[in-house]
Amino acid sequence: MDKTFLAPPEEVLDWRQVVVTSIADDARILDQLPGTPAEIAAELGLDDKSVRVILEALTVWGAVIERDGHFAPGPDLPDESDRQLLRQHSQFLRRWVNELPRRLQDSVDRQRAPRSPEALADWLRALGTRARGNAPRVIDRCLQAFPGATSALDVAGGHGEYGIETARRGLEVTLVDLPAVIDVVNDWPRPKEAGIELWPGDVFEKLPDRTFDLVLCFGFSHTMPPERARELFARLATATTPGGGIAVSTFVRGRGPVTQLFAVQMLVAGNGGDTHLLEDYERWLAEAGYGSPEIVDLDHNTLLLARRQ
């Protein structure tokens, strides 16, 4: 089951499960199993009644089992990957509650603080966990559209999962992202093992001084307002080899309920992002010198594939 906030409305996890599990994980209660509430509370410096209530709640979803006052891991205790997804899901729930009233007054958060390195690493891991499962079929589709590609630029590639999958197919991959992101990912072994070049920089200021047969722009264009997205594609066209292609994975407005809910997340983020219309993407790509895009609807989002003229 999809444990992220991007699950379809009829399949989304119980919000109580998300919050209670992530709270127990943050407090390291899950790592102390098995034990009694008193033992776990004493080890962690917590209140034993509160620990008991949390553990009993977790038995509802099979994450924990209880016998004679002792609690142990249950059959549905989330593994580390699922815990990352649940932590992110829980953070989004809290932010929606706290931020949406303010966003109704002003859609842009003018006091946004950057994430700490620790929070940034957690966020990237959660995004990467989801992307890892999607990457093979998405990259398959990209290489079907551009079979002759030998080099790729992964724009705002963050966690690196799409770049890793592209490199696995034999392409030379350069991943560009902000220096703070590269600082985090540079310590991770998988991008290095894949042979990916990590290139720190703001794509609106400077791109690698070369062109690429394939430009991957995944999960990025919806994080900015329309005028900025238009500028993005104009810049990416200069990094695309003539006859090469661009692959844009995004949430296109009006293409399914998950997209409509994702727009709320962009509103909460407060940086001016939005789910843009398909005709907007078509116009921006055409203005940048790309041909008419092929449209591929994925599970919840959309992949646009366009060749540079």
PDB file of N, CA and C in Angstrom, residues 127-186:
ATOM      1  N   LEU A 127      11.952  10.981  -0.638  1.00  0.00           N
ATOM      2  CA  LEU A 127      11.674  11.109  -2.066  1.00  0.00           C
ATOM      3  C   LEU A 127      12.346   9.975  -2.847  1.00  0.00           C
ATOM      4  N   GLY A 128      13.557   9.630  -2.435  1.00  0.00           N
ATOM      5  CA  GLY A 128      14.288   8.583  -3.132  1.00  0.00           C
ATOM      6  C   GLY A 128      13.668   7.216  -2.965  1.00  0.00           C
ATOM      7  N   THR A 129      13.102   6.954  -1.800  1.00  0.00           N
ATOM      8  CA  THR A 129      12.445   5.667  -1.561  1.00  0.00           C
ATOM      9  C   THR A 129      11.312   5.460  -2.546  1.00  0.00           C
ATOM     10  N   ARG A 130      10.521   6.487  -2.759  1.00  0.00           N
ATOM     11  CA  ARG A 130       9.417   6.386  -3.714  1.00  0.00           C
ATOM     12  C   ARG A 130       9.937   6.291  -5.147  1.00  0.00           C
ATOM     13  N   ALA A 131      10.940   7.103  -5.464  1.00  0.00           N
ATOM     14  CA  ALA A 131      11.455   7.142  -6.834  1.00  0.00           C
ATOM     15  C   ALA A 131      12.123   5.831  -7.229  1.00  0.00           C
ATOM     16  N   ARG A 132      12.732   5.148  -6.285  1.00  0.00           N
ATOM     17  CA  ARG A 132      13.464   3.926  -6.606  1.00  0.00           C
ATOM     18  C   ARG A 132      12.559   2.882  -7.249  1.00  0.00           C
ATOM     19  N   GLY A 133      11.326   2.797  -6.780  1.00  0.00           N
ATOM     20  CA  GLY A 133      10.402   1.836  -7.360  1.00  0.00           C
ATOM     21  C   GLY A 133       9.884   2.256  -8.728  1.00  0.00           C
ATOM     22  N   ASN A 134       9.816   3.571  -8.953  1.00  0.00           N
ATOM     23  CA  ASN A 134       9.287   4.071 -10.226  1.00  0.00           C
ATOM     24  C   ASN A 134      10.335   4.180 -11.316  1.00  0.00           C
ATOM     25  N   ALA A 135      11.597   4.325 -10.926  1.00  0.00           N
ATOM     26  CA  ALA A 135      12.644   4.680 -11.881  1.00  0.00           C
ATOM     27  C   ALA A 135      12.782   3.724 -13.060  1.00  0.00           C
ATOM     28  N   PRO A 136      12.788   2.401 -12.865  1.00  0.00           N
ATOM     29  CA  PRO A 136      13.024   1.524 -14.029  1.00  0.00           C
ATOM     30  C   PRO A 136      12.031   1.735 -15.165  1.00  0.00           C
ATOM     31  N   ARG A 137      10.740   1.770 -14.875  1.00  0.00           N
ATOM     32  CA  ARG A 137       9.777   1.898 -15.971  1.00  0.00           C
ATOM     33  C   ARG A 137       9.741   3.307 -16.545  1.00  0.00           C
ATOM     34  N   VAL A 138      10.028   4.322 -15.718  1.00  0.00           N
ATOM     35  CA  VAL A 138      10.047   5.686 -16.240  1.00  0.00           C
ATOM     36  C   VAL A 138      11.243   5.879 -17.172  1.00  0.00           C
ATOM     37  N   ILE A 139      12.397   5.400 -16.759  1.00  0.00           N
ATOM     38  CA  ILE A 139      13.578   5.528 -17.612  1.00  0.00           C
ATOM     39  C   ILE A 139      13.429   4.648 -18.852  1.00  0.00           C
ATOM     40  N   ASP A 140      12.798   3.498 -18.713  1.00  0.00           N
ATOM     41  CA  ASP A 140      12.478   2.681 -19.898  1.00  0.00           C
ATOM     42  C   ASP A 140      11.743   3.518 -20.938  1.00  0.00           C
ATOM     43  N   ARG A 141      10.738   4.244 -20.465  1.00  0.00           N
ATOM     44  CA  ARG A 141       9.902   5.022 -21.387  1.00  0.00           C
ATOM     45  C   ARG A 141      10.701   6.152 -22.018  1.00  0.00           C
ATOM     46  N   CYS A 142      11.589   6.773 -21.248  1.00  0.00           N
ATOM     47  CA  CYS A 142      12.418   7.845 -21.781  1.00  0.00           C
ATOM     48  C   CYS A 142      13.346   7.330 -22.878  1.00  0.00           C
ATOM     49  N   LEU A 143      13.951   6.165 -22.656  1.00  0.00           N
ATOM     50  CA  LEU A 143      14.908   5.637 -23.623  1.00  0.00           C
ATOM     51  C   LEU A 143      14.213   5.035 -24.837  1.00  0.00           C
ATOM     52  N   GLN A 144      12.954   4.669 -24.690  1.00  0.00           N
ATOM     53  CA  GLN A 144      12.185   4.278 -25.871  1.00  0.00           C
ATOM     54  C   GLN A 144      11.974   5.482 -26.784  1.00  0.00           C
ATOM     55  N   ALA A 145      11.767   6.639 -26.173  1.00  0.00           N
ATOM     56  CA  ALA A 145      11.540   7.856 -26.961  1.00  0.00           C
ATOM     57  C   ALA A 145      12.838   8.385 -27.562  1.00  0.00           C
ATOM     58  N   PHE A 146      13.954   8.180 -26.860  1.00  0.00           N
ATOM     59  CA  PHE A 146      15.244   8.709 -27.313  1.00  0.00           C
ATOM     60  C   PHE A 146      16.278   7.584 -27.262  1.00  0.00           C
ATOM     61  N   PRO A 147      16.163   6.612 -28.153  1.00  0.00           N
ATOM     62  CA  PRO A 147      16.986   5.402 -28.074  1.00  0.00           C
ATOM     63  C   PRO A 147      18.468   5.629 -28.342  1.00  0.00           C
ATOM     64  N   GLY A 148      18.819   6.710 -29.004  1.00  0.00           N
ATOM     65  CA  GLY A 148      20.221   6.937 -29.324  1.00  0.00           C
ATOM     66  C   GLY A 148      20.982   7.726 -28.274  1.00  0.00           C
ATOM     67  N   ALA A 149      20.336   8.048 -27.176  1.00  0.00           N
ATOM     68  CA  ALA A 149      20.978   8.892 -26.164  1.00  0.00           C
ATOM     69  C   ALA A 149      22.159   8.173 -25.510  1.00  0.00           C
ATOM     70  N   THR A 150      23.255   8.897 -25.346  1.00  0.00           N
ATOM     71  CA  THR A 150      24.435   8.352 -24.660  1.00  0.00           C
ATOM     72  C   THR A 150      24.827   9.179 -23.443  1.00  0.00           C
ATOM     73  N   SER A 151      24.227  10.358 -23.291  1.00  0.00           N
ATOM     74  CA  SER A 151      24.530  11.209 -22.147  1.00  0.00           C
ATOM     75  C   SER A 151      23.235  11.805 -21.613  1.00  0.00           C
ATOM     76  N   ALA A 152      23.206  12.076 -20.305  1.00  0.00           N
ATOM     77  CA  ALA A 152      21.989  12.611 -19.686  1.00  0.00           C
ATOM     78  C   ALA A 152      22.342  13.614 -18.609  1.00  0.00           C
ATOM     79  N   LEU A 153      21.526  14.643 -18.512  1.00  0.00           N
ATOM     80  CA  LEU A 153      21.619  15.634 -17.448  1.00  0.00           C
ATOM     81  C   LEU A 153      20.393  15.470 -16.556  1.00  0.00           C
ATOM     82  N   ASP A 154      20.617  15.166 -15.291  1.00  0.00           N
ATOM     83  CA  ASP A 154      19.532  14.995 -14.325  1.00  0.00           C
ATOM     84  C   ASP A 154      19.385  16.316 -13.573  1.00  0.00           C
ATOM     85  N   VAL A 155      18.384  17.096 -13.957  1.00  0.00           N
ATOM     86  CA  VAL A 155      18.197  18.452 -13.429  1.00  0.00           C
ATOM     87  C   VAL A 155      17.472  18.407 -12.094  1.00  0.00           C
ATOM     88  N   ALA A 156      18.064  19.059 -11.076  1.00  0.00           N
ATOM     89  CA  ALA A 156      17.506  19.011  -9.726  1.00  0.00           C
ATOM     90  C   ALA A 156      17.269  17.561  -9.332  1.00  0.00           C
ATOM     91  N   GLY A 157      18.271  16.737  -9.625  1.00  0.00           N
ATOM     92  CA  GLY A 157      18.135  15.283  -9.449  1.00  0.00           C
ATOM     93  C   GLY A 157      18.104  14.820  -8.021  1.00  0.00           C
ATOM     94  N   GLY A 158      18.486  15.671  -7.081  1.00  0.00           N
ATOM     95  CA  GLY A 158      18.338  15.386  -5.664  1.00  0.00           C
ATOM     96  C   GLY A 158      18.863  14.037  -5.230  1.00  0.00           C
ATOM     97  N   HIS A 159      17.945  13.143  -4.871  1.00  0.00           N
ATOM     98  CA  HIS A 159      18.285  11.823  -4.333  1.00  0.00           C
ATOM     99  C   HIS A 159      19.059  10.960  -5.320  1.00  0.00           C
ATOM    100  N   GLY A 160      18.971  11.243  -6.613  1.00  0.00           N
ATOM    101  CA  GLY A 160      19.779  10.550  -7.600  1.00  0.00           C
ATOM    102  C   GLY A 160      19.218   9.270  -8.160  1.00  0.00           C
ATOM    103  N   GLU A 161      18.032   8.857  -7.744  1.00  0.00           N
ATOM    104  CA  GLU A 161      17.532   7.546  -8.159  1.00  0.00           C
ATOM    105  C   GLU A 161      17.303   7.452  -9.674  1.00  0.00           C
ATOM    106  N   TYR A 162      16.805   8.519 -10.283  1.00  0.00           N
ATOM    107  CA  TYR A 162      16.580   8.472 -11.728  1.00  0.00           C
ATOM    108  C   TYR A 162      17.912   8.514 -12.481  1.00  0.00           C
ATOM    109  N   GLY A 163      18.854   9.286 -11.961  1.00  0.00           N
ATOM    110  CA  GLY A 163      20.172   9.302 -12.567  1.00  0.00           C
ATOM    111  C   GLY A 163      20.870   7.961 -12.451  1.00  0.00           C
ATOM    112  N   ILE A 164      20.725   7.309 -11.304  1.00  0.00           N
ATOM    113  CA  ILE A 164      21.331   5.992 -11.095  1.00  0.00           C
ATOM    114  C   ILE A 164      20.765   4.985 -12.089  1.00  0.00           C
ATOM    115  N   GLU A 165      19.445   5.000 -12.270  1.00  0.00           N
ATOM    116  CA  GLU A 165      18.818   4.069 -13.201  1.00  0.00           C
ATOM    117  C   GLU A 165      19.245   4.364 -14.630  1.00  0.00           C
ATOM    118  N   THR A 166      19.400   5.642 -14.966  1.00  0.00           N
ATOM    119  CA  THR A 166      19.853   6.014 -16.307  1.00  0.00           C
ATOM    120  C   THR A 166      21.285   5.556 -16.540  1.00  0.00           C
ATOM    121  N   ALA A 167      22.141   5.727 -15.544  1.00  0.00           N
ATOM    122  CA  ALA A 167      23.531   5.278 -15.662  1.00  0.00           C
ATOM    123  C   ALA A 167      23.603   3.764 -15.797  1.00  0.00           C
ATOM    124  N   ARG A 168      22.678   3.077 -15.136  1.00  0.00           N
ATOM    125  CA  ARG A 168      22.660   1.607 -15.220  1.00  0.00           C
ATOM    126  C   ARG A 168      22.402   1.141 -16.647  1.00  0.00           C
ATOM    127  N   ARG A 169      21.755   1.997 -17.449  1.00  0.00           N
ATOM    128  CA  ARG A 169      21.490   1.653 -18.860  1.00  0.00           C
ATOM    129  C   ARG A 169      22.658   2.007 -19.775  1.00  0.00           C
ATOM    130  N   GLY A 170      23.742   2.493 -19.180  1.00  0.00           N
ATOM    131  CA  GLY A 170      24.941   2.758 -19.969  1.00  0.00           C
ATOM    132  C   GLY A 170      25.155   4.196 -20.368  1.00  0.00           C
ATOM    133  N   LEU A 171      24.284   5.128 -19.926  1.00  0.00           N
ATOM    134  CA  LEU A 171      24.466   6.529 -20.277  1.00  0.00           C
ATOM    135  C   LEU A 171      25.419   7.206 -19.304  1.00  0.00           C
ATOM    136  N   GLU A 172      26.128   8.195 -19.794  1.00  0.00           N
ATOM    137  CA  GLU A 172      26.966   9.050 -18.947  1.00  0.00           C
ATOM    138  C   GLU A 172      26.039  10.100 -18.324  1.00  0.00           C
ATOM    139  N   VAL A 173      26.018  10.164 -16.987  1.00  0.00           N
ATOM    140  CA  VAL A 173      25.029  10.998 -16.292  1.00  0.00           C
ATOM    141  C   VAL A 173      25.714  12.073 -15.450  1.00  0.00           C
ATOM    142  N   THR A 174      25.209  13.294 -15.583  1.00  0.00           N
ATOM    143  CA  THR A 174      25.592  14.399 -14.711  1.00  0.00           C
ATOM    144  C   THR A 174      24.358  14.841 -13.951  1.00  0.00           C
ATOM    145  N   LEU A 175      24.451  14.922 -12.641  1.00  0.00           N
ATOM    146  CA  LEU A 175      23.344  15.354 -11.795  1.00  0.00           C
ATOM    147  C   LEU A 175      23.656  16.750 -11.284  1.00  0.00           C
ATOM    148  N   VAL A 176      22.777  17.693 -11.561  1.00  0.00           N
ATOM    149  CA  VAL A 176      22.960  19.057 -11.088  1.00  0.00           C
ATOM    150  C   VAL A 176      21.885  19.386 -10.055  1.00  0.00           C
ATOM    151  N   ASP A 177      22.312  19.973  -8.954  1.00  0.00           N
ATOM    152  CA  ASP A 177      21.376  20.428  -7.926  1.00  0.00           C
ATOM    153  C   ASP A 177      22.089  21.473  -7.076  1.00  0.00           C
ATOM    154  N   LEU A 178      21.340  22.087  -6.182  1.00  0.00           N
ATOM    155  CA  LEU A 178      21.903  23.131  -5.335  1.00  0.00           C
ATOM    156  C   LEU A 178      23.049  22.577  -4.487  1.00  0.00           C
ATOM    157  N   PRO A 179      24.027  23.409  -4.150  1.00  0.00           N
ATOM    158  CA  PRO A 179      25.171  22.923  -3.369  1.00  0.00           C
ATOM    159  C   PRO A 179      24.785  22.209  -2.076  1.00  0.00           C
ATOM    160  N   ALA A 180      23.744  22.689  -1.379  1.00  0.00           N
ATOM    161  CA  ALA A 180      23.344  22.044  -0.125  1.00  0.00           C
ATOM    162  C   ALA A 180      22.884  20.616  -0.367  1.00  0.00           C
ATOM    163  N   VAL A 181      22.206  20.386  -1.497  1.00  0.00           N
ATOM    164  CA  VAL A 181      21.755  19.032  -1.835  1.00  0.00           C
ATOM    165  C   VAL A 181      22.947  18.155  -2.202  1.00  0.00           C
ATOM    166  N   ILE A 182      23.847  18.681  -3.030  1.00  0.00           N
ATOM    167  CA  ILE A 182      25.024  17.915  -3.436  1.00  0.00           C
ATOM    168  C   ILE A 182      25.878  17.555  -2.225  1.00  0.00           C
ATOM    169  N   ASP A 183      25.955  18.460  -1.242  1.00  0.00           N
ATOM    170  CA  ASP A 183      26.712  18.160  -0.023  1.00  0.00           C
ATOM    171  C   ASP A 183      26.170  16.923   0.679  1.00  0.00           C
ATOM    172  N   VAL A 184      24.840  16.771   0.673  1.00  0.00           N
ATOM    173  CA  VAL A 184      24.226  15.604   1.305  1.00  0.00           C
ATOM    174  C   VAL A 184      24.466  14.352   0.474  1.00  0.00           C
ATOM    175  N   VAL A 185      24.141  14.436  -0.806  1.00  0.00           N
ATOM    176  CA  VAL A 185      24.191  13.257  -1.676  1.00  0.00           C
ATOM    177  C   VAL A 185      25.633  12.800  -1.907  1.00  0.00           C
ATOM    178  N   ASN A 186      26.567  13.705  -1.793  1.00  0.00           N
ATOM    179  CA  ASN A 186      27.974  13.365  -2.007  1.00  0.00           C
ATOM    180  C   ASN A 186      28.472  12.316  -1.014  1.00  0.00           C
TER     181      ASN A 186
END
